Structure formats: C-alpha cells, structure tokens
JSON list of C-alpha atoms in Angstrom, two decimals:
[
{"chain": "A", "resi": 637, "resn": "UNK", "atom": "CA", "xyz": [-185.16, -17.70, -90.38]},
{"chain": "A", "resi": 638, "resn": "UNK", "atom": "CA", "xyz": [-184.53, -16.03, -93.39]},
{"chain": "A", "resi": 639, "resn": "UNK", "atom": "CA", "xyz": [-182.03, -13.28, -93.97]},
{"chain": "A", "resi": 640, "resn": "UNK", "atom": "CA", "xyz": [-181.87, -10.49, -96.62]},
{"chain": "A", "resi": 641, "resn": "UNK", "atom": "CA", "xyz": [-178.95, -8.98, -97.77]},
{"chain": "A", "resi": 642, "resn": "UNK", "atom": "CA", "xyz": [-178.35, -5.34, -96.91]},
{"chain": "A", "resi": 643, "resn": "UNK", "atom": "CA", "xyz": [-179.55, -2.82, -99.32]},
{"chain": "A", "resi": 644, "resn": "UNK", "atom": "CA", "xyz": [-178.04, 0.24, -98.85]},
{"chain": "A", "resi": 645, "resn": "UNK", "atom": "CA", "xyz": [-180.67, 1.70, -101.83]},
{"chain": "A", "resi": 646, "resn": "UNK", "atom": "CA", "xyz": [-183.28, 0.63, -99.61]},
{"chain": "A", "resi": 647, "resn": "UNK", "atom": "CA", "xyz": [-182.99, 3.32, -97.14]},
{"chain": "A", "resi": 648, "resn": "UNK", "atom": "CA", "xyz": [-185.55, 5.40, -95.93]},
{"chain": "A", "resi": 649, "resn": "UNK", "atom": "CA", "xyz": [-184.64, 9.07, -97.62]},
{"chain": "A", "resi": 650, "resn": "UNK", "atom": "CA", "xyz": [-183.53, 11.87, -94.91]},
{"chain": "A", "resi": 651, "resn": "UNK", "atom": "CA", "xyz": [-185.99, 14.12, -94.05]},
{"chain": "A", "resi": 652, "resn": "UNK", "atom": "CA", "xyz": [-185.17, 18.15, -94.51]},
{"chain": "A", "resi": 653, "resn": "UNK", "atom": "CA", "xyz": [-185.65, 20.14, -92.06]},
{"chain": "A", "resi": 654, "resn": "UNK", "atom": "CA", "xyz": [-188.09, 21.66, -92.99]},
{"chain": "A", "resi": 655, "resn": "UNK", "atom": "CA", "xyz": [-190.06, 18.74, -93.31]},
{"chain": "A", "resi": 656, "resn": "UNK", "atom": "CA", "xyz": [-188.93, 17.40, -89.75]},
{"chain": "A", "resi": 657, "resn": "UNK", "atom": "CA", "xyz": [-189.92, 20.47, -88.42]},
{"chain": "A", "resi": 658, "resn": "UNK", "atom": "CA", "xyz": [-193.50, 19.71, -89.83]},
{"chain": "A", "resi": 659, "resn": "UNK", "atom": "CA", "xyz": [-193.73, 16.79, -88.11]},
{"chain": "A", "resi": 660, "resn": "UNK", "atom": "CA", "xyz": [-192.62, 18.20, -84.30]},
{"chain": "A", "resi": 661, "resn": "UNK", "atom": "CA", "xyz": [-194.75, 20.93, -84.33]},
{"chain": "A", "resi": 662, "resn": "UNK", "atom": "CA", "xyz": [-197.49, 20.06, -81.40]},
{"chain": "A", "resi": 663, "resn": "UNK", "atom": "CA", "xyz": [-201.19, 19.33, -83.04]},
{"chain": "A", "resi": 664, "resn": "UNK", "atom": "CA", "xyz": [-202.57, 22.56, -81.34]},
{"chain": "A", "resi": 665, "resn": "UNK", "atom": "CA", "xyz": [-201.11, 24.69, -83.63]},
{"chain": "A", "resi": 666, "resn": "UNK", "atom": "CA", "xyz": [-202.48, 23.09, -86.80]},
{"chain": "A", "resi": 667, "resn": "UNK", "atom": "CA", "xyz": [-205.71, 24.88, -88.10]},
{"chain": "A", "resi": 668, "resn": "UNK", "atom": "CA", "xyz": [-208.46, 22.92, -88.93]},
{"chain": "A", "resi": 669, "resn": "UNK", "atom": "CA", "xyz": [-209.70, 22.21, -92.62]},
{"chain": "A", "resi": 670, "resn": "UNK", "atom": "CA", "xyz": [-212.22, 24.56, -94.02]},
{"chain": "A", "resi": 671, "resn": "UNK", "atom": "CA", "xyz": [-215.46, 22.54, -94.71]},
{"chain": "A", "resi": 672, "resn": "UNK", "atom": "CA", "xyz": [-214.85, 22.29, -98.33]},
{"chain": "A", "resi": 673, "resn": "UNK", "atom": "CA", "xyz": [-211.57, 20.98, -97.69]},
{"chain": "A", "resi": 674, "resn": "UNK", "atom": "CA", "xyz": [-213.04, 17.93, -94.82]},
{"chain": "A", "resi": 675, "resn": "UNK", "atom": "CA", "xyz": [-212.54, 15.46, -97.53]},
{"chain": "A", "resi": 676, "resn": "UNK", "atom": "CA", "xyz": [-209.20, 15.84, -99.42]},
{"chain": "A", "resi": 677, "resn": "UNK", "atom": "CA", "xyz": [-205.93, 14.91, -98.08]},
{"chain": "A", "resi": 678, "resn": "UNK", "atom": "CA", "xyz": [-204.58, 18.58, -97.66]},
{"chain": "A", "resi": 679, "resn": "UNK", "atom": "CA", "xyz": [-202.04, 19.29, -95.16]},
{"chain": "A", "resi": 680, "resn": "UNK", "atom": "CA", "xyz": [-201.28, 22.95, -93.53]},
{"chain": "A", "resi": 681, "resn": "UNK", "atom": "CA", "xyz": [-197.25, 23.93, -94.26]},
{"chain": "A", "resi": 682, "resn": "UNK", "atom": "CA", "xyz": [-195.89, 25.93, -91.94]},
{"chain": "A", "resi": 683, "resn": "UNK", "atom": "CA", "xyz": [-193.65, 28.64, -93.22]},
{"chain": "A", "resi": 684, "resn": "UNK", "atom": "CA", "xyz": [-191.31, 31.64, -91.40]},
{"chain": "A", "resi": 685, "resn": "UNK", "atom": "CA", "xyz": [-194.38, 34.34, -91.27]},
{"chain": "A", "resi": 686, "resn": "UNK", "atom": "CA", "xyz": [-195.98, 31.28, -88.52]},
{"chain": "A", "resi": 687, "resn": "UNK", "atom": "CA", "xyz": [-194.66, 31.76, -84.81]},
{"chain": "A", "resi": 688, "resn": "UNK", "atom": "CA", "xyz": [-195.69, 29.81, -81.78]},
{"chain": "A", "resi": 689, "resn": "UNK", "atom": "CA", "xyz": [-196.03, 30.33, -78.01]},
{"chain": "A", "resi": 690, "resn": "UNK", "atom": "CA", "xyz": [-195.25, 27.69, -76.31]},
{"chain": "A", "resi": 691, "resn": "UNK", "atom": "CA", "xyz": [-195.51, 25.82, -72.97]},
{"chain": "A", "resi": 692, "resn": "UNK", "atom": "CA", "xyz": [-192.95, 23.75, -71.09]},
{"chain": "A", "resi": 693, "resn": "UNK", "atom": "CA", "xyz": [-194.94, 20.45, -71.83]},
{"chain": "A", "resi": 694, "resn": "UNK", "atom": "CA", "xyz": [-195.16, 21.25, -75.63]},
{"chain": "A", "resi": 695, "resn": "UNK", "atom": "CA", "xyz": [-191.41, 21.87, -75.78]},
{"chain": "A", "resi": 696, "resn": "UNK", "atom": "CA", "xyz": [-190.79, 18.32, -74.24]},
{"chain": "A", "resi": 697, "resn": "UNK", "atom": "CA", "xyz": [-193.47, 16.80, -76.24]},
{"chain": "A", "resi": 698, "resn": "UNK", "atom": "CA", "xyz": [-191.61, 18.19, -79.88]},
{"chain": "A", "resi": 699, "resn": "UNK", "atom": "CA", "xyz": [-188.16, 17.03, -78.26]},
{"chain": "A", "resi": 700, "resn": "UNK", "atom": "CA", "xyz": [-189.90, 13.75, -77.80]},
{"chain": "A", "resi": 701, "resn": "UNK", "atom": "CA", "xyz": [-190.65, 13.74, -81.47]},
{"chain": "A", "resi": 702, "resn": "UNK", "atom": "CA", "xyz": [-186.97, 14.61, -82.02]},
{"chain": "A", "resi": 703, "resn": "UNK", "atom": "CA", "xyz": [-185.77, 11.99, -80.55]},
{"chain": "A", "resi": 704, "resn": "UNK", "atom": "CA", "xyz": [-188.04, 9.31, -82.31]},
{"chain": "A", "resi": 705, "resn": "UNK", "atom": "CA", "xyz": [-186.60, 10.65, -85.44]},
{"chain": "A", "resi": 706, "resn": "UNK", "atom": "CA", "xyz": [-183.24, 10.34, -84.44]},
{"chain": "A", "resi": 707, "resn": "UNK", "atom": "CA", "xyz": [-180.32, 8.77, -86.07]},
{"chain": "A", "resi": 708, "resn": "UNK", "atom": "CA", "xyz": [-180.84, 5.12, -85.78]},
{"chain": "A", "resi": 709, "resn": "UNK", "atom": "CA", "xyz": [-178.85, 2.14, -86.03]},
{"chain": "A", "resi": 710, "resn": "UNK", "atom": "CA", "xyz": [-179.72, -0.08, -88.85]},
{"chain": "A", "resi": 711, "resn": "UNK", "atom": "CA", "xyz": [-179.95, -4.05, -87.92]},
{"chain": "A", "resi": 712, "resn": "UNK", "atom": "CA", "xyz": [-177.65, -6.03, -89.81]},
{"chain": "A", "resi": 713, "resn": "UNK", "atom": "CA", "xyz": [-178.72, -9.86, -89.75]},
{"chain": "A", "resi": 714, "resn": "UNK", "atom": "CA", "xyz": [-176.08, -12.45, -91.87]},
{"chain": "A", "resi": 715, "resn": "UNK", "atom": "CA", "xyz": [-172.82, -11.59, -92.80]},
{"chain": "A", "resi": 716, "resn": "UNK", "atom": "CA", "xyz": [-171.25, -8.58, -95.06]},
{"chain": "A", "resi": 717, "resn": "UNK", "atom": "CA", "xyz": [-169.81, -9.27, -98.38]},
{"chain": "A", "resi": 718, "resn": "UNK", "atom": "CA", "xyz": [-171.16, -12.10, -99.38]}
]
C-alpha cells in the first residue's frame, strides 16, 4: 500500500459560520427557484431578516448536520518527519 506524506496545505478550509449555518438549515425552509431561474446553479442565502419555526425533529435533524461537520481527526498513515 502506498502512503502519502501529510500535507498540512492540503486541508479542507474551515467553514464560517455563516456558511455552516447554510448548510444545517432543514430543506423546508429553502424557497424554490423561480422558473427562469430552474436552470442556473443559484443558491438562496439566508440572512438575519429570515427566522424559522421549528419542530423538535428539525432541531435534531440540523444537530445531526452539526455533528457530521464536526471537528474530525485526520488519519495519519507512515511516519512523521521523514
């Protein structure tokens, strides 16, 4: 098996939290395209004027999502300093 040298450079960049919050907020809530809009790659960005009611089962589905973007550990294979 072949092993790669750790690349600290090659880290995924942090997301803000803004941007995490984008991601956890339940499908529901996100308005659908306007027709002229069907085809484009055009997300909706939430901003502090949106607010949200929410029910128990959304609330455990975003701290599902949380968690899945949680600190992780990163796999090490070979030896350091080499």
């Amino acid at each position: 098996m072949q092993t790669k040298k750790f690349d600290p450079n090659n880290l995924p960049k942090a997301l803000t939290d803004e941007q995490l919050t984008q991601k956890l907020i339940p499908t529901r809530f996100i308005p659908e395209k306007p027709e002229e809009l069907k085809d484009k790659n055009v997300v909706y960005v939430f901003d502090s004027s949106d607010s949200f009611n929410l029910t128990y089962d959304e609330l455990v589905e975003i701290v599902s999502k949380a968690r899945k973007f949680g600190p992780r550990m990163v796999p090490v294979l070979g030896t350091i300093g080499d």
